[in-house]
Short mmCIF file of C-alpha atoms in Angstrom, two decimals:
data_model
loop_
_atom_site.label_atom_id
_atom_site.label_comp_id
_atom_site.label_asym_id
_atom_site.label_seq_id
_atom_site.Cartn_x
_atom_site.Cartn_y
_atom_site.Cartn_z
CA MET A 1 -24.38 11.40 -17.00
CA SER A 2 -24.74 9.76 -13.64
CA PRO A 3 -22.95 11.17 -10.59
CA ARG A 4 -19.75 9.50 -9.60
CA THR A 5 -19.81 6.87 -6.72
CA LYS A 6 -17.87 7.34 -3.49
CA GLU A 7 -15.40 4.79 -4.76
CA GLN A 8 -14.85 6.66 -7.92
CA ASN A 9 -14.38 9.93 -6.05
CA ASP A 10 -11.99 8.31 -3.71
CA ALA A 11 -9.86 6.86 -6.57
CA ILE A 12 -9.74 10.35 -8.26
CA ARG A 13 -8.66 11.93 -4.96
CA GLU A 14 -5.90 9.31 -4.49
CA MET A 15 -4.74 9.82 -8.06
CA ARG A 16 -4.65 13.54 -7.80
CA MET A 17 -2.82 13.42 -4.50
CA ASN A 18 -0.17 11.08 -5.92
CA GLN A 19 0.17 13.39 -8.94
CA ILE A 20 0.69 16.39 -6.56
CA MET A 21 3.06 14.48 -4.25
CA ASN A 22 5.27 13.37 -7.21
CA ALA A 23 5.37 16.84 -8.60
CA ALA A 24 6.20 18.29 -5.19
CA ALA A 25 9.18 16.00 -4.85
CA GLU A 26 10.45 16.97 -8.24
CA VAL A 27 10.14 20.68 -7.45
CA TYR A 28 11.63 20.30 -4.06
CA LEU A 29 14.71 18.81 -5.64
CA GLU A 30 14.90 21.85 -7.91
CA LYS A 31 14.08 24.65 -5.54
CA GLY A 32 14.16 23.25 -2.03
CA ILE A 33 11.93 24.93 0.61
CA GLN A 34 11.50 27.99 -1.67
CA LEU A 35 9.03 26.08 -3.80
CA GLU A 36 5.48 27.33 -3.94
CA ILE A 37 2.11 25.73 -4.56
CA ARG A 38 2.08 27.40 -7.91
CA ASP A 39 5.30 25.71 -8.95
CA ILE A 40 3.91 22.33 -7.90
CA ALA A 41 0.70 22.89 -9.98
CA VAL A 42 2.72 23.68 -13.11
CA LYS A 43 4.87 20.63 -12.60
CA ALA A 44 1.78 18.35 -12.09
CA GLU A 45 0.00 20.06 -14.97
CA LEU A 46 -2.95 20.94 -12.75
CA GLY A 47 -4.71 24.10 -12.04
CA TYR A 48 -3.48 26.18 -9.03
CA GLY A 49 -7.03 25.90 -7.50
CA THR A 50 -6.92 22.15 -7.84
CA VAL A 51 -3.71 21.83 -5.84
CA TYR A 52 -4.94 24.43 -3.39
CA HIS A 53 -8.03 22.39 -2.87
CA TYR A 54 -5.98 19.59 -1.37
CA TYR A 55 -3.25 21.69 0.36
CA LYS A 56 -3.75 25.25 1.61
CA ASN A 57 0.04 25.79 1.87
CA LYS A 58 3.30 24.22 0.99
CA HIS A 59 4.09 23.19 4.50
CA MET A 60 0.97 21.05 4.86
CA LEU A 61 1.92 19.48 1.45
CA LEU A 62 5.55 18.84 2.45
CA GLU A 63 4.46 17.42 5.84
CA ASP A 64 2.18 14.86 4.00
CA LEU A 65 5.04 14.10 1.56
CA LEU A 66 7.50 13.30 4.45
CA TRP A 67 5.07 11.11 6.41
CA ASP A 68 4.30 9.15 3.23
CA ALA A 69 8.03 8.83 2.52
CA LEU A 70 8.54 7.37 6.07
CA ASP A 71 6.04 4.63 5.18
CA ARG A 72 7.63 4.02 1.88
CA THR A 73 11.03 3.81 3.61
CA GLU A 74 9.78 1.33 6.16
CA SER A 75 8.27 -0.90 3.42
CA ALA A 76 11.45 -0.82 1.43
CA ILE A 77 13.72 -1.99 4.28
CA LEU A 78 11.35 -4.42 5.84
CA PRO A 79 12.70 -7.53 4.04
CA ALA A 80 16.10 -6.81 5.65
CA LEU A 81 14.56 -6.86 9.10
CA THR A 82 12.51 -9.89 8.64
CA GLY A 83 14.68 -12.00 6.33
CA ASP A 84 17.19 -14.76 7.05
CA GLY A 85 20.92 -14.37 7.74
CA ASP A 86 23.08 -12.95 10.48
CA SER A 87 22.79 -9.36 11.73
CA LEU A 88 25.77 -8.04 9.63
CA ARG A 89 24.28 -9.50 6.53
CA LYS A 90 20.89 -7.95 7.32
CA ALA A 91 22.59 -4.62 7.83
CA GLU A 92 24.17 -4.88 4.40
CA VAL A 93 20.85 -5.79 2.81
CA PHE A 94 19.11 -2.99 4.67
CA SER A 95 21.65 -0.52 3.27
CA ARG A 96 21.24 -1.74 -0.22
CA LEU A 97 17.48 -1.59 -0.10
CA LEU A 98 17.66 1.89 1.41
CA LEU A 99 20.05 3.24 -1.20
CA ARG A 100 18.08 1.79 -3.98
CA LYS A 101 14.85 3.33 -2.69
CA CYS A 102 16.52 6.68 -2.26
CA VAL A 103 17.65 6.64 -5.90
CA GLU A 104 14.27 5.44 -7.24
CA ASP A 105 12.01 7.52 -5.09
CA PRO A 106 12.80 11.28 -4.65
CA SER A 107 10.42 11.57 -1.73
CA VAL A 108 12.49 9.04 0.35
CA PHE A 109 15.64 10.87 -0.51
CA ILE A 110 14.10 14.24 0.61
CA PHE A 111 12.77 12.61 3.73
CA LEU A 112 16.17 11.10 4.76
CA LYS A 113 18.02 14.35 3.88
CA SER A 114 15.54 16.23 6.03
CA VAL A 115 16.12 13.81 8.95
CA ALA A 116 19.92 14.30 8.54
CA ASP A 117 19.37 18.04 8.57
CA ASN A 118 17.12 17.79 11.68
CA PHE A 119 14.23 19.36 9.65
CA HIS A 120 15.91 22.86 10.04
CA HIS A 121 14.36 24.09 6.79
CA PHE A 122 10.87 23.62 8.20
CA PRO A 123 9.16 25.92 10.61
CA GLY A 124 8.13 25.19 14.24
CA ASN A 125 8.16 21.91 15.93
CA ARG A 126 5.79 20.09 13.64
CA PHE A 127 8.30 17.29 12.71
CA ILE A 128 9.11 16.15 16.32
CA LYS A 129 6.67 13.24 16.00
CA LEU A 130 8.01 12.37 12.45
CA SER A 131 11.64 12.31 13.72
CA ALA A 132 10.58 10.17 16.68
CA ASP A 133 8.82 7.64 14.39
CA PHE A 134 11.92 7.56 12.12
CA GLN A 135 14.00 6.69 15.08
CA GLU A 136 11.67 3.93 16.25
CA ARG A 137 10.82 2.49 12.87
CA ILE A 138 13.96 2.90 10.88
CA TYR A 139 16.97 4.04 12.81
CA LEU A 140 16.91 2.04 15.99
CA PRO A 141 16.32 -1.35 14.23
CA PHE A 142 19.37 -0.55 12.12
CA VAL A 143 21.42 0.35 15.08
CA GLU A 144 20.47 -2.92 16.67
CA LEU A 145 21.69 -4.83 13.56
CA ILE A 146 24.94 -3.06 13.67
CA ARG A 147 25.29 -3.69 17.45
CA GLU A 148 24.77 -7.49 16.92
CA GLY A 149 26.79 -7.68 13.73
CA ILE A 150 29.87 -5.56 14.33
CA SER A 151 31.87 -5.30 17.56
CA SER A 152 31.65 -1.48 17.50
CA ASP A 153 32.10 0.68 20.56
CA SER A 154 29.39 2.99 19.20
CA PRO A 155 26.90 1.31 16.83
CA GLU A 156 25.08 4.65 16.65
CA LYS A 157 28.16 6.36 15.16
CA THR A 158 28.62 3.51 12.77
CA ALA A 159 24.87 3.66 11.73
CA ASN A 160 25.19 7.46 11.32
CA LEU A 161 28.18 7.01 9.05
CA ILE A 162 26.36 4.55 6.85
CA PHE A 163 23.15 6.70 6.69
CA GLY A 164 25.22 9.81 5.93
CA SER A 165 27.10 7.96 3.19
CA LEU A 166 23.97 6.65 1.55
CA VAL A 167 22.27 9.98 1.54
CA GLY A 168 25.42 11.79 0.33
CA CYS A 169 25.84 9.35 -2.51
CA THR A 170 22.33 9.73 -3.55
CA ALA A 171 22.62 13.53 -3.43
CA LEU A 172 25.68 13.53 -5.70
CA ASN A 173 23.87 11.38 -8.25
CA ILE A 174 20.61 13.17 -8.16
CA HIS A 175 22.18 16.68 -8.50
CA HIS A 176 24.30 15.43 -11.36
CA HIS A 177 21.36 13.70 -13.09
CA MET A 178 23.07 10.26 -12.85
CA GLN A 179 20.40 8.20 -10.92
CA SER A 180 20.54 5.36 -13.36
CA ASP A 181 24.28 5.08 -13.16
CA ILE A 182 24.63 4.71 -9.34
CA ASP A 183 26.40 1.49 -8.34
CA VAL A 184 24.29 0.46 -5.35
CA GLU A 185 26.04 -2.84 -4.78
CA GLY A 186 29.54 -1.30 -5.10
CA ILE A 187 28.78 1.62 -2.74
CA VAL A 188 27.41 -0.63 -0.05
CA ASP A 189 30.30 -3.12 -0.48
CA MET A 190 32.77 -0.33 -0.09
CA ILE A 191 31.17 1.08 2.99
CA PHE A 192 30.89 -2.27 4.76
CA SER A 193 34.35 -3.55 3.81
CA GLY A 194 35.77 -0.26 5.16
CA ILE A 195 33.81 -0.65 8.45
CA GLN A 196 34.89 -4.24 8.92
CA ALA A 197 38.48 -3.38 8.10
CA LYS A 198 38.40 -0.70 10.76
CA GLU A 199 36.87 -3.06 13.31
CA ARG A 200 39.57 -5.68 12.60
CA SER A 201 42.33 -3.17 13.01
CA THR A 202 41.07 -2.13 16.52
CA GLU A 203 40.88 -5.79 17.83
#
């Protein structure tokens, strides 16, 4: 049998890493930071040595998982930032896209939950850059939509409320195994109708 080409090796590597990442996200939802490489190997149906070949420890794996999730998050919400409509409408679309992605992609939920927790489960200061990139690529563009769309004294507080609500709703559904039942449209409508009602009452 002829040796594999570089392209074939790259394709196998990418497939294996995706397999490992997906398994890591599932195990993290079950065990949190207590997960081990061996747990991930079992979930991925791979040998321990195969997973260890790609990741020498769980922190390296989780760091890759979170950086990849940041990219996935940015891709998910991009249509809201580049689409048509006023800023308030874009903020609502952003929230729907973000919530839907959280429900569909466990790694995105894990990432946003980790951001909300200030990465306190993870050792050292290795996530300072990741947090800064989240601020620049996800959070601050959303704050700007809120600032332009709602006459809020503190668009940052409003953005935090929305992010916290979306992550909390996802957590409740994931941990009760109800992902398919979550009412994305209804949840976002409720959040934004409440915010707008509060803003009107303070005018």
